[in-house]
Coordinates of C-alpha atoms and ligand atoms in Angstrom, one line a residue:
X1021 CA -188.9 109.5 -39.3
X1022 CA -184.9 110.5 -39.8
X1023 CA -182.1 109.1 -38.2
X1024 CA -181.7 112.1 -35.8
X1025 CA -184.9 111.3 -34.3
X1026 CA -182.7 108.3 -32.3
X1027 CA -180.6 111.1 -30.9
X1028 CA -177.3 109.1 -31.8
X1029 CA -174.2 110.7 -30.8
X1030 CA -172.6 112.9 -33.5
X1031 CA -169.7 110.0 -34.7
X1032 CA -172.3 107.4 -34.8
X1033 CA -174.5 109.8 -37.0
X1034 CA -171.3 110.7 -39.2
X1035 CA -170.7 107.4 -39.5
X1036 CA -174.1 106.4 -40.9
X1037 CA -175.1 109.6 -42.8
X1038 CA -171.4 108.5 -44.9
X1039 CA -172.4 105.2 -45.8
X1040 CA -175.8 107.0 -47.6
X1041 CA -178.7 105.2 -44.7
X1042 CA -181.2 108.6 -45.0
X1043 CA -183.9 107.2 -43.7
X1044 CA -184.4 104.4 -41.4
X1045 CA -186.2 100.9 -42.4
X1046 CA -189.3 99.1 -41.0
X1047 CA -187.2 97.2 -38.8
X1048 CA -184.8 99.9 -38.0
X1049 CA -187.8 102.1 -37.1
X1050 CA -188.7 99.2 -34.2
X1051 CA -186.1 97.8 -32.9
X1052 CA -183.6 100.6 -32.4
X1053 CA -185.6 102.3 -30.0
X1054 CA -186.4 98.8 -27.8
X1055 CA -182.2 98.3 -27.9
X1056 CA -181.9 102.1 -26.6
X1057 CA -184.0 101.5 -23.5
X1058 CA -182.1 98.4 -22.7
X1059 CA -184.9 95.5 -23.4
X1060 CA -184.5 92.0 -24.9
X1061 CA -185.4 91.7 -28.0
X1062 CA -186.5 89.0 -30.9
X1063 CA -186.8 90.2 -34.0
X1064 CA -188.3 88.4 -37.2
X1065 CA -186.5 90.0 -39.7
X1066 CA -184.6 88.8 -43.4
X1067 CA -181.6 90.0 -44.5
X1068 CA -182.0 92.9 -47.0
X1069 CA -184.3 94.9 -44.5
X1070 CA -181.7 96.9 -42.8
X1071 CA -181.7 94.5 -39.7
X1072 CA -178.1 93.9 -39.3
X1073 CA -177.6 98.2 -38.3
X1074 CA -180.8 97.9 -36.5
X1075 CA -178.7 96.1 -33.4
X1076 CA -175.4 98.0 -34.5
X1077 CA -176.8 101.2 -34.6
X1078 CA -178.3 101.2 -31.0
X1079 CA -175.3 99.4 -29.9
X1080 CA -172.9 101.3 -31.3
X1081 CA -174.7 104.7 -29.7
X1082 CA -175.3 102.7 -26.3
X1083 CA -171.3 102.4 -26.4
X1084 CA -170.2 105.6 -27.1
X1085 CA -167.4 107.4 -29.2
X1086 CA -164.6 106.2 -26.7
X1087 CA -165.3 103.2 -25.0
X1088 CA -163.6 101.1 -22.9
X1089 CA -161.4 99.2 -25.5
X1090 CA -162.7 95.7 -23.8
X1091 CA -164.9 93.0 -25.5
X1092 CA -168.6 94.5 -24.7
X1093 CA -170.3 93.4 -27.0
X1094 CA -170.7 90.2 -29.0
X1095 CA -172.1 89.3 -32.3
X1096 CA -172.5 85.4 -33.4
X1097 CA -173.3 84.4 -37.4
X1098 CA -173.9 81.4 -38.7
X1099 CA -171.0 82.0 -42.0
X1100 CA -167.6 83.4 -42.1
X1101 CA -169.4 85.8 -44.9
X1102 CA -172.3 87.1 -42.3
X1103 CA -169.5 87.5 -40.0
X1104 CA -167.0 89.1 -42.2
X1105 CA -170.5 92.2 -43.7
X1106 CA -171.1 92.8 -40.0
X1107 CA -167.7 93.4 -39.4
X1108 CA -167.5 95.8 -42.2
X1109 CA -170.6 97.7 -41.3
X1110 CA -169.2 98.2 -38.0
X1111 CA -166.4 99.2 -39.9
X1112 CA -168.5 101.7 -42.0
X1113 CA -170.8 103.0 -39.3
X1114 CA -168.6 103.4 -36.3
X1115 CA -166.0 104.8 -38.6
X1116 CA -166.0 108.2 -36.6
X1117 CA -165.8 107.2 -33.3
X1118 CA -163.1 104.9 -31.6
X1119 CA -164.5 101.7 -31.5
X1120 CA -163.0 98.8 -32.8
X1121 CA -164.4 94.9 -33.8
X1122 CA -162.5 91.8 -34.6
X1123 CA -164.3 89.2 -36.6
X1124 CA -163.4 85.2 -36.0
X1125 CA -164.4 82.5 -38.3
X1126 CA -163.4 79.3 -39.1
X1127 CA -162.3 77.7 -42.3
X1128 CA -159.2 79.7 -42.7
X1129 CA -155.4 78.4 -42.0
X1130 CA -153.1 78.5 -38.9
X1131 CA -151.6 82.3 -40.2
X1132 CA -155.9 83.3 -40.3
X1133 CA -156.2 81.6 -37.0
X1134 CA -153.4 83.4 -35.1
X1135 CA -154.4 86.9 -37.1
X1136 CA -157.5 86.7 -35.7
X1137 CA -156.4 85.7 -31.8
X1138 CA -154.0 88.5 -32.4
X1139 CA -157.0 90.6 -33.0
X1140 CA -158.8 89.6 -30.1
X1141 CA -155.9 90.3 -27.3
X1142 CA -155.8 93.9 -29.1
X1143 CA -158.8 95.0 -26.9
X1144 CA -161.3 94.7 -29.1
X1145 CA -164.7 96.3 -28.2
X1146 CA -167.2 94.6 -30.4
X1147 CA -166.5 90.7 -31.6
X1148 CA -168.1 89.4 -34.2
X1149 CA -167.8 85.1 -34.6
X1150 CA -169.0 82.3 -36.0
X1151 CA -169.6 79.7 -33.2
X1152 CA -167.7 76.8 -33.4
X1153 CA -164.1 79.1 -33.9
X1154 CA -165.5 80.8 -31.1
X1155 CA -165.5 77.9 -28.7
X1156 CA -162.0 76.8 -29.9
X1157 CA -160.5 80.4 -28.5
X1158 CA -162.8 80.3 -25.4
X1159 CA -161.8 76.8 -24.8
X1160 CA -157.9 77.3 -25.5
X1161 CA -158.4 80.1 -22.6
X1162 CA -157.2 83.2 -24.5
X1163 CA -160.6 84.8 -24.8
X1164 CA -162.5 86.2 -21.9
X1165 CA -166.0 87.6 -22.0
X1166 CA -166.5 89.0 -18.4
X1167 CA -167.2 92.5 -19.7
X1168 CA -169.6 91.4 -22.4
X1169 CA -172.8 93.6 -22.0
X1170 CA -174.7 92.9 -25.3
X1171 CA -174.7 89.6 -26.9
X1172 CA -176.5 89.5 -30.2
X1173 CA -177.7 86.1 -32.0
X1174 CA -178.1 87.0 -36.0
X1175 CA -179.7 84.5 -38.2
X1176 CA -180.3 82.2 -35.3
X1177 CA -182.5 80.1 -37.0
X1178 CA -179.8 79.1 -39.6
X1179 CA -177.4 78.9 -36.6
X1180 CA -179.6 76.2 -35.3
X1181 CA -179.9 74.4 -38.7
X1182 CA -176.3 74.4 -38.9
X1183 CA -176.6 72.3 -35.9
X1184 CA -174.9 75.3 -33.6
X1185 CA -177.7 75.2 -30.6
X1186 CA -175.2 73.2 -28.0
X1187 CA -172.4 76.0 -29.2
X1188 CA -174.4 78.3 -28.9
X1189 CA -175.3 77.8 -25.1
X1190 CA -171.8 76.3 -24.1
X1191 CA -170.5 80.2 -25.4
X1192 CA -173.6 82.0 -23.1
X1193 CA -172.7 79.8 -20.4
X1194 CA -168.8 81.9 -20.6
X1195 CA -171.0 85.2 -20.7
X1196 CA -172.2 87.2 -17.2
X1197 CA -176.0 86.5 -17.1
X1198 CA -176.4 90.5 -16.4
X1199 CA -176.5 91.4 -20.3
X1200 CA -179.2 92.1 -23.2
X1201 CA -179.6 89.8 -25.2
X1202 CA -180.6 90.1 -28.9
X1203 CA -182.0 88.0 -31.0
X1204 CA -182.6 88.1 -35.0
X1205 CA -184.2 85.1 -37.3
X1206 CA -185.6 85.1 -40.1
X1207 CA -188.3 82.3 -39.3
X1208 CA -190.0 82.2 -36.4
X1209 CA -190.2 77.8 -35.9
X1210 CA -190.9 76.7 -32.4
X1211 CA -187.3 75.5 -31.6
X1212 CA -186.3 79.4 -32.3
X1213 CA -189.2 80.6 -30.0
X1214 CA -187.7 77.9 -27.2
X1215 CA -183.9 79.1 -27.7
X1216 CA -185.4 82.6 -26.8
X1217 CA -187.2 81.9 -23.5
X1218 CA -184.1 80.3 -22.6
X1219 CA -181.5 83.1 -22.9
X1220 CA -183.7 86.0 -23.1
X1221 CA -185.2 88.4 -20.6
X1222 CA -188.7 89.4 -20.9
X1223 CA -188.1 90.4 -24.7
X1224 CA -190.3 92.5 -26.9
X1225 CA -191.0 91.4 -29.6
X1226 CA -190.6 92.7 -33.3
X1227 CA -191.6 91.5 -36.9
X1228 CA -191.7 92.7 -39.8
X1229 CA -193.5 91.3 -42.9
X1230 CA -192.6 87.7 -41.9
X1231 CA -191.6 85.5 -45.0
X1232 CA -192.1 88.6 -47.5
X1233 CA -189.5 89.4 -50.2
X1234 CA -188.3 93.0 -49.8
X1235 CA -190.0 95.6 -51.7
X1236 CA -188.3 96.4 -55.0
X1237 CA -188.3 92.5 -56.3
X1238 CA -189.8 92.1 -59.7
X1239 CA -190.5 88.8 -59.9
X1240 CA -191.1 86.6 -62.7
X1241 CA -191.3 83.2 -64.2
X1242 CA -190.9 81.7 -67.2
X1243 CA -192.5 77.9 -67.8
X1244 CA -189.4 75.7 -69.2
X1245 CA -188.5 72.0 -70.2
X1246 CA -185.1 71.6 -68.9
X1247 CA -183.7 71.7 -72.3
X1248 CA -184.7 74.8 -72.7
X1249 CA -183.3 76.2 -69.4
X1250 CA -179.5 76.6 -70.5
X1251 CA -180.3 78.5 -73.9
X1252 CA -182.9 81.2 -71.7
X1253 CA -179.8 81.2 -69.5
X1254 CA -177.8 82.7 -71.8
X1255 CA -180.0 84.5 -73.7
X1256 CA -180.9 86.6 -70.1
X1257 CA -177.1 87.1 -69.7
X1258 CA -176.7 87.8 -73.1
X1259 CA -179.5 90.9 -73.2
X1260 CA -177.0 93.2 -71.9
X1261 CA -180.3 94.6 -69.5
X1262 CA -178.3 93.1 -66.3
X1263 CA -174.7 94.0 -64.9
X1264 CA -174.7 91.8 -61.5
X1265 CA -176.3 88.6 -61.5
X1266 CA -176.6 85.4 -59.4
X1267 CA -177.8 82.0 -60.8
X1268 CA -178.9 79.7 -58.5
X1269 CA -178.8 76.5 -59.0
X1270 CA -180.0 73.2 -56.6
X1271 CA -176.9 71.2 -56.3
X1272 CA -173.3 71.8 -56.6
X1273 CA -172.6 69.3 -59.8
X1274 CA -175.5 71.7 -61.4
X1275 CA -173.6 74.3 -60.6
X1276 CA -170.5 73.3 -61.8
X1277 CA -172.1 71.9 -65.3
X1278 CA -174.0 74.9 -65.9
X1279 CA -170.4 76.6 -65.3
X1280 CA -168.5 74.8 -68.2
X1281 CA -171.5 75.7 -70.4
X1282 CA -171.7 79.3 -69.4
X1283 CA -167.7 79.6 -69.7
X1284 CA -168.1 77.8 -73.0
X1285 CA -171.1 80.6 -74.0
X1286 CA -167.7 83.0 -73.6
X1287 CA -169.5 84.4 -70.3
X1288 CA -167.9 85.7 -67.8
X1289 CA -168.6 84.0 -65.0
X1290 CA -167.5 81.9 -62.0
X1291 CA -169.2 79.0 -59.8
X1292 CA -169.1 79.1 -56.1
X1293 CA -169.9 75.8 -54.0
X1294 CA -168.8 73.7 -51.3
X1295 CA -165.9 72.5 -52.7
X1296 CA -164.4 75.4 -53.4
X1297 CA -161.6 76.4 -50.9
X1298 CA -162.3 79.4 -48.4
X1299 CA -159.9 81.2 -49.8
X1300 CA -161.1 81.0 -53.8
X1301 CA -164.9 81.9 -52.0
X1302 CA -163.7 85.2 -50.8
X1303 CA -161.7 85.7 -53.8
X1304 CA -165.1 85.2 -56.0
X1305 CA -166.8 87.5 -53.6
X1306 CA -164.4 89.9 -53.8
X1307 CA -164.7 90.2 -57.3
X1308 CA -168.4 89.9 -57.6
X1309 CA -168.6 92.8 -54.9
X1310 CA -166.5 95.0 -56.8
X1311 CA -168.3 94.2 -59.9
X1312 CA -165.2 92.9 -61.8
X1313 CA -166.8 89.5 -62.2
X1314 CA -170.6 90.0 -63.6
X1315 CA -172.3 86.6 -62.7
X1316 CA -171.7 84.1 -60.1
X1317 CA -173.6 80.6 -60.0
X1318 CA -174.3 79.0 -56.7
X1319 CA -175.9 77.0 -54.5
X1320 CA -178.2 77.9 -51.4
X1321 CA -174.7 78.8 -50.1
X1322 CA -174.8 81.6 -51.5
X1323 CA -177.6 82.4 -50.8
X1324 CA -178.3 83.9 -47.1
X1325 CA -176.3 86.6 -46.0
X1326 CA -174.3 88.0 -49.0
X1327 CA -174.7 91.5 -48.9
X1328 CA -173.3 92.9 -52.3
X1329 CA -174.9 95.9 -53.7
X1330 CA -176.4 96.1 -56.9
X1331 CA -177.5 92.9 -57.9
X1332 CA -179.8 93.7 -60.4
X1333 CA -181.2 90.1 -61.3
X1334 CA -181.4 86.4 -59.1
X1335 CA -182.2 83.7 -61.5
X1336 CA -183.7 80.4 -59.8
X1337 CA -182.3 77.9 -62.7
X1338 CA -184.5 75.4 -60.5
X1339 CA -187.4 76.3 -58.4
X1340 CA -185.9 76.1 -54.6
X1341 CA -187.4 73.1 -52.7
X1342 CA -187.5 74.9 -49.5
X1343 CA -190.0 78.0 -50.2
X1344 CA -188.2 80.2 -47.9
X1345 CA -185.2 79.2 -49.2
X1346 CA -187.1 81.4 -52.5
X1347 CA -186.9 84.4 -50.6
X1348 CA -183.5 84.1 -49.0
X1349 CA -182.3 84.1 -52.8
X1350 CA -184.3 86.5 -54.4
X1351 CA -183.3 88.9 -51.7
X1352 CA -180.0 89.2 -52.8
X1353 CA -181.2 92.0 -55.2
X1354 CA -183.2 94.9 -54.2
X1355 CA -181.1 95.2 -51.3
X1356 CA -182.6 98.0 -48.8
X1357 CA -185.0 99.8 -50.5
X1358 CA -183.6 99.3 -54.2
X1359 CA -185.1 97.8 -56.8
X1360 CA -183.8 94.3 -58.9
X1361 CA -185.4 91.4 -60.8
X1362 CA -185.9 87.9 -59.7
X1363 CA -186.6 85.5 -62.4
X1364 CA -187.6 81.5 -61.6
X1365 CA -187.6 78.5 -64.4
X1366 CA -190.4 76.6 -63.7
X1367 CA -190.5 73.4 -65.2
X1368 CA -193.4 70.4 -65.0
X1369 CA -192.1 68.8 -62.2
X1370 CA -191.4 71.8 -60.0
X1371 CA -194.9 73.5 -60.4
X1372 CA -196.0 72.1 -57.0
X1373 CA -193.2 73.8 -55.6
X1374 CA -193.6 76.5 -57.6
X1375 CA -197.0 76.8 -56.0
X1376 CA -196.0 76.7 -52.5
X1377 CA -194.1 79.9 -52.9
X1378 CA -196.7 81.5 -54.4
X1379 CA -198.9 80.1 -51.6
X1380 CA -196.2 81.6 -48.8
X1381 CA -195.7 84.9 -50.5
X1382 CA -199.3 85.0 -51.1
X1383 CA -199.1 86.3 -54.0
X1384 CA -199.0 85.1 -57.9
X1385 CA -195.9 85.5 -59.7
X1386 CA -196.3 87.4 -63.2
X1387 CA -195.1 84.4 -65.9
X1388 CA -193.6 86.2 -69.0
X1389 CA -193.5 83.8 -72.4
X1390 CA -190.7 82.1 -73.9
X1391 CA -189.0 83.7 -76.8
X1392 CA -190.5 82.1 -79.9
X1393 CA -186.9 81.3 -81.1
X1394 CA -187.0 78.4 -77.7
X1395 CA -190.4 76.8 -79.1
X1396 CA -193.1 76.0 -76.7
X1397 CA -193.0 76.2 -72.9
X1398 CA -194.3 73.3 -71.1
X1399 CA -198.5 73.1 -70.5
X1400 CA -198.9 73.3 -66.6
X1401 CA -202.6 71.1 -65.1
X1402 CA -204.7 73.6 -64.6
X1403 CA -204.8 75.3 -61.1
X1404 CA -207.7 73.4 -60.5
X1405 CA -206.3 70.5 -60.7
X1406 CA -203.7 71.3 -58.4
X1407 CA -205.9 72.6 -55.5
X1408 CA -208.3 69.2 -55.8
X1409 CA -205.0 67.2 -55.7
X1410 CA -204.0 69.9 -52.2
X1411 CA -207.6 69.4 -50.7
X1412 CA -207.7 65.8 -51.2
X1413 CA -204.0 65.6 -49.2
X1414 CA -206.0 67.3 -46.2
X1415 CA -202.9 69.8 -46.1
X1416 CA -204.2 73.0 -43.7
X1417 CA -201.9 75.6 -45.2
X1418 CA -202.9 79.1 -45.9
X1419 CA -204.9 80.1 -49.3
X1420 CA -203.5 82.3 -51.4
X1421 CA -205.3 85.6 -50.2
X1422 CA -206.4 86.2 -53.8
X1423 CA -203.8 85.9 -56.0
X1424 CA -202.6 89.7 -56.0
X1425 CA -202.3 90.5 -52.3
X1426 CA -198.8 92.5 -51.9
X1427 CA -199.5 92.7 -48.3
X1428 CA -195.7 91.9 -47.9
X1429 CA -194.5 94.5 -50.0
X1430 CA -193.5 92.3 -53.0
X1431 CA -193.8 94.8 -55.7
X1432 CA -195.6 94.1 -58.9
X1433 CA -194.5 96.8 -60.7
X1434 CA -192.5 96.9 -63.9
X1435 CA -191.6 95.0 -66.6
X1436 CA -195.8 94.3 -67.3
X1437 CA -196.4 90.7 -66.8
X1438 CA -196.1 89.3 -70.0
X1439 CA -193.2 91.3 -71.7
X1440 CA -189.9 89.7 -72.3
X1441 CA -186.9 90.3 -70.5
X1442 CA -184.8 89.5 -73.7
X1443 CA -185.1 92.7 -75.8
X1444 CA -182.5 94.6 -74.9
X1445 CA -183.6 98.5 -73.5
X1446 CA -181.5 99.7 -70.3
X1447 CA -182.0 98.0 -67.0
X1448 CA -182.3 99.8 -64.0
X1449 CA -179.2 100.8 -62.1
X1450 CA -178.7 101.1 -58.5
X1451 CA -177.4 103.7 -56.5
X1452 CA -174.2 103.4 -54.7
X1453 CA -174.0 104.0 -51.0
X1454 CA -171.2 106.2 -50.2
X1455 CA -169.3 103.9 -47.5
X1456 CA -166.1 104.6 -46.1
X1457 CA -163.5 102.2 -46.9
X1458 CA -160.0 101.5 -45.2
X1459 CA -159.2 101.4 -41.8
X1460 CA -160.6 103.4 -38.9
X1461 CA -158.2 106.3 -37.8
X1462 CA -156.0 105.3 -34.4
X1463 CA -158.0 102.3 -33.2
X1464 CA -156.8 99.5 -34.9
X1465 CA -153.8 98.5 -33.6
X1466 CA -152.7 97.3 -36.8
X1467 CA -154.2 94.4 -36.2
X1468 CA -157.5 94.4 -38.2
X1469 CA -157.7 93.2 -41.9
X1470 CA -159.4 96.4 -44.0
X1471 CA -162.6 95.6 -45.0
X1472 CA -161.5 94.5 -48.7
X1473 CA -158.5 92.3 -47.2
X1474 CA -160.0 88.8 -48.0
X1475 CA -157.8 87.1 -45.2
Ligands
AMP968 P1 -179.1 93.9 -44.0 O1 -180.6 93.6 -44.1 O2 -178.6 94.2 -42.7 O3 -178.3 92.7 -44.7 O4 -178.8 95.2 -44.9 C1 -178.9 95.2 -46.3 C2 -178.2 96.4 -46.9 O5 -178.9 97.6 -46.6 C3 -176.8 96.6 -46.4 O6 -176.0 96.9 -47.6 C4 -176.9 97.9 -45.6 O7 -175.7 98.6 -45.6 C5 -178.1 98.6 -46.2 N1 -178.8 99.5 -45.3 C6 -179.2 99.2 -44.0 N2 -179.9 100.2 -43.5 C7 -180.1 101.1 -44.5 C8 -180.8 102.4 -44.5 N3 -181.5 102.8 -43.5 N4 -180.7 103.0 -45.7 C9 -180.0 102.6 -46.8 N5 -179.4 101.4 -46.8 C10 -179.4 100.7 -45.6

């Protein structure tokens, strides 16, 4: 399948043919054509599938080259971030046509806040908006929805563990019930299956791979004490195999001790938490996006929703205690069909969690030894053990289907479980898509920050 079998209108297939998309992705192959005959949808879908242009891309055709310069279509996040990538693939893609978007977000200052309402009274066609700064414009009366024809939910199940469900229905309850409705999450828990029989219409349904790391991962771990952890650190980021990297880590002092010793290490590298202003956040971004700034350290902030190209390695400093909190991290490398590494420190006391990731991926993770020079890695119980201990707690979760089951299209290739990542050798480098940049030609009213613009 191509992109010209969707029959998108020749702007749209400019547009998407300049920022490199050849062929489309799982989801893309589903959804698009459900969004083109008008259904509902709910898709179950991760970020770093392609899902965020499989409801632009049908939107953006379904709106045409020269719309009506009203807001018809609206897009809620859970993060400024999320909002701030959609934007700029609506940017990217609709580059040829005459459509414009506006994206709102909180956390910004009085000059961001009247930028953005600035935005909004320019005729926007598509708005993009995090809920809560959504409310405050509906609610200070200088937003109207009352063209809206497409409302689209992304990430709706971290909108709801953000504690956005009441937002969420006070906005729909501003929107004309004649719509389609669109709805993306990356779980599928019973309070997401209960939002969507309340504000959708007879939806289809869509899913791909649920709770499976994109294709491309290699995944690893290494067995550590935790004094070993910092010196592996650095000896990874030392190897000179990676050129965009994310550390996570499980809590922000963590993060910010790991940073003084990374910094002292002469790395260069910068922390990014929740106490860091919005404004030093997009800065780091920035940076990290334009590859100026090789390694960022983070919490679980950072890790749904950033869509940076080329991140060639994700190292888990800790083991995640959420195990699809594993697979939101590790996919911020082999981003849409590329191909990254995703290494975990496991030590004694996180091999049960370890274990539950391998049990949700269903798959085991190839462990690759310690260099000699950090002495011995930590003796795990023997699997045995673990499964008596996992019987006798009566828990009825799913077996491992045999260890080596890629069913989910976690790779196994590369790197040949058991070889170190520490010797040096070239690491694989990832292609860049060709996206346009800058703003769109006549549409903008001058109002709209280029893509790049952190404000
Ligand atoms: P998403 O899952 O929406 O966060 O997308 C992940 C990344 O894949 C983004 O950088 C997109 O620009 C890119 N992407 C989406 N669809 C395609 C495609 N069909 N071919 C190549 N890259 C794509």
């Amino acid at each position: 399948m191509t992109f010209l079998d969707f029959n998108f209108n020749e702007q749209l297939t400019e547009g998407l043919l300049s920022m490199g998309y050849k062929t489309p992705t799982a989801i893309q192959q589903m959804a698009i054509p459900v969004v083109m005959e008008g259904k509902d949808i709910i898709a179950c879908a991760q970020t770093g599938t392609g899902k965020t242009a499989s409801y632009l891309l049908p939107v953006l055709n379904l709106l045409g080259p020269h719309p009506k310069h009203q807001i018809s279509a609206l897009i809620l996040a859970p993060t400024r971030e999320l909002a701030q990538q959609i934007d700029q693939q609506v940017e990217g893609l609709a580059y040829f046509t005459e459509i414009s978007s506006q994206a709102v977000f909180g956390g910004g200052d009085g000059i961001a806040y009247e930028q953005q309402k600035r935005g909004i009274t320019n005729k926007v066609d598509i708005l993009i908006a995090t809920p809560g700064r959504l409310i405050s414009f509906l609610a200070s009366g200088s937003l109207k929805l009352n063209h809206l024809q497409y409302l689209i939910l992304d990430e709706a199940d971290r909108m709801l563990d953000m504690g956005f469900y009441d937002d969420i229905m006070r906005i729909i309850s501003h929107l004309p019930t004649k719509r389609q409705t669109l709805m993306f999450s990356a779980t599928m828990p019973p309070r997401i299956r209960t939002l969507a029989k309340s504000i959708l219409n007879n939806p289809e349904q869509v899913n791909i791979a649920i709770s499976q790391p994109a294709a491309g991962i290699n995944q690893q771990i290494y067995k550590t004490f935790d004094g070993q952890k910092t010196k592996l650190l650095t000896m990874l980021l030392n190897s000179g195999q990676y050129t965009s990297i994310i550390v996570f880590a499980s809590t922000k002092e963590k993060v910010k001790a790991l940073y003084k010793e990374l910094k002292a290490a002469k790395l260069k590298v910068n922390a990014f938490h929740s106490d860091i202003t919005q404004h030093e956040r997009e800065e780091i971004l920035l940076e990290f996006k334009n590859k100026q700034l090789p390694i960022i350290i983070g919490t679980d902030a950072l890790s749904r929703g950033i869509d940076v190209e080329g991140i060639d390695l994700v190292v888990n400093y800790d083991v995640p205690g959420d195990p699809e909190d594993y697979i939101h991290r590790i996919g911020r490398t082999a981003r849409a069909a590329t191909t990254g590494t995703a290494i975990t420190f496991v030590n004694e006391r996180d091999q049960r969690k370890f274990k539950n990731i391998q049990q949700l991926i269903e798959r085991e993770i190839d462990e690759v030894p310690l260099p000699p020079e950090l002495g011995e890695a930590p003796q795990f119980k023997p699997d045995s053990d673990v499964k008596k201990r996992r019987n006798r707690g009566g828990g009825n979760k799913k077996r491992p289907g045999g260890g080596n089951n890629n069913s989910g299209g976690g790779s196994k290739t590369n790197g040949g479980g058991g070889s170190s990542n520490i010797s040096g050798g070239g690491g694989q480098r990832k292609p860049n898509h060709n996206r346009p940049r800058g703003n769109k030609p006549n549409n903008n009213n001058g109002s709209k920050p280029t893509p790049t613009d952190p404000s």
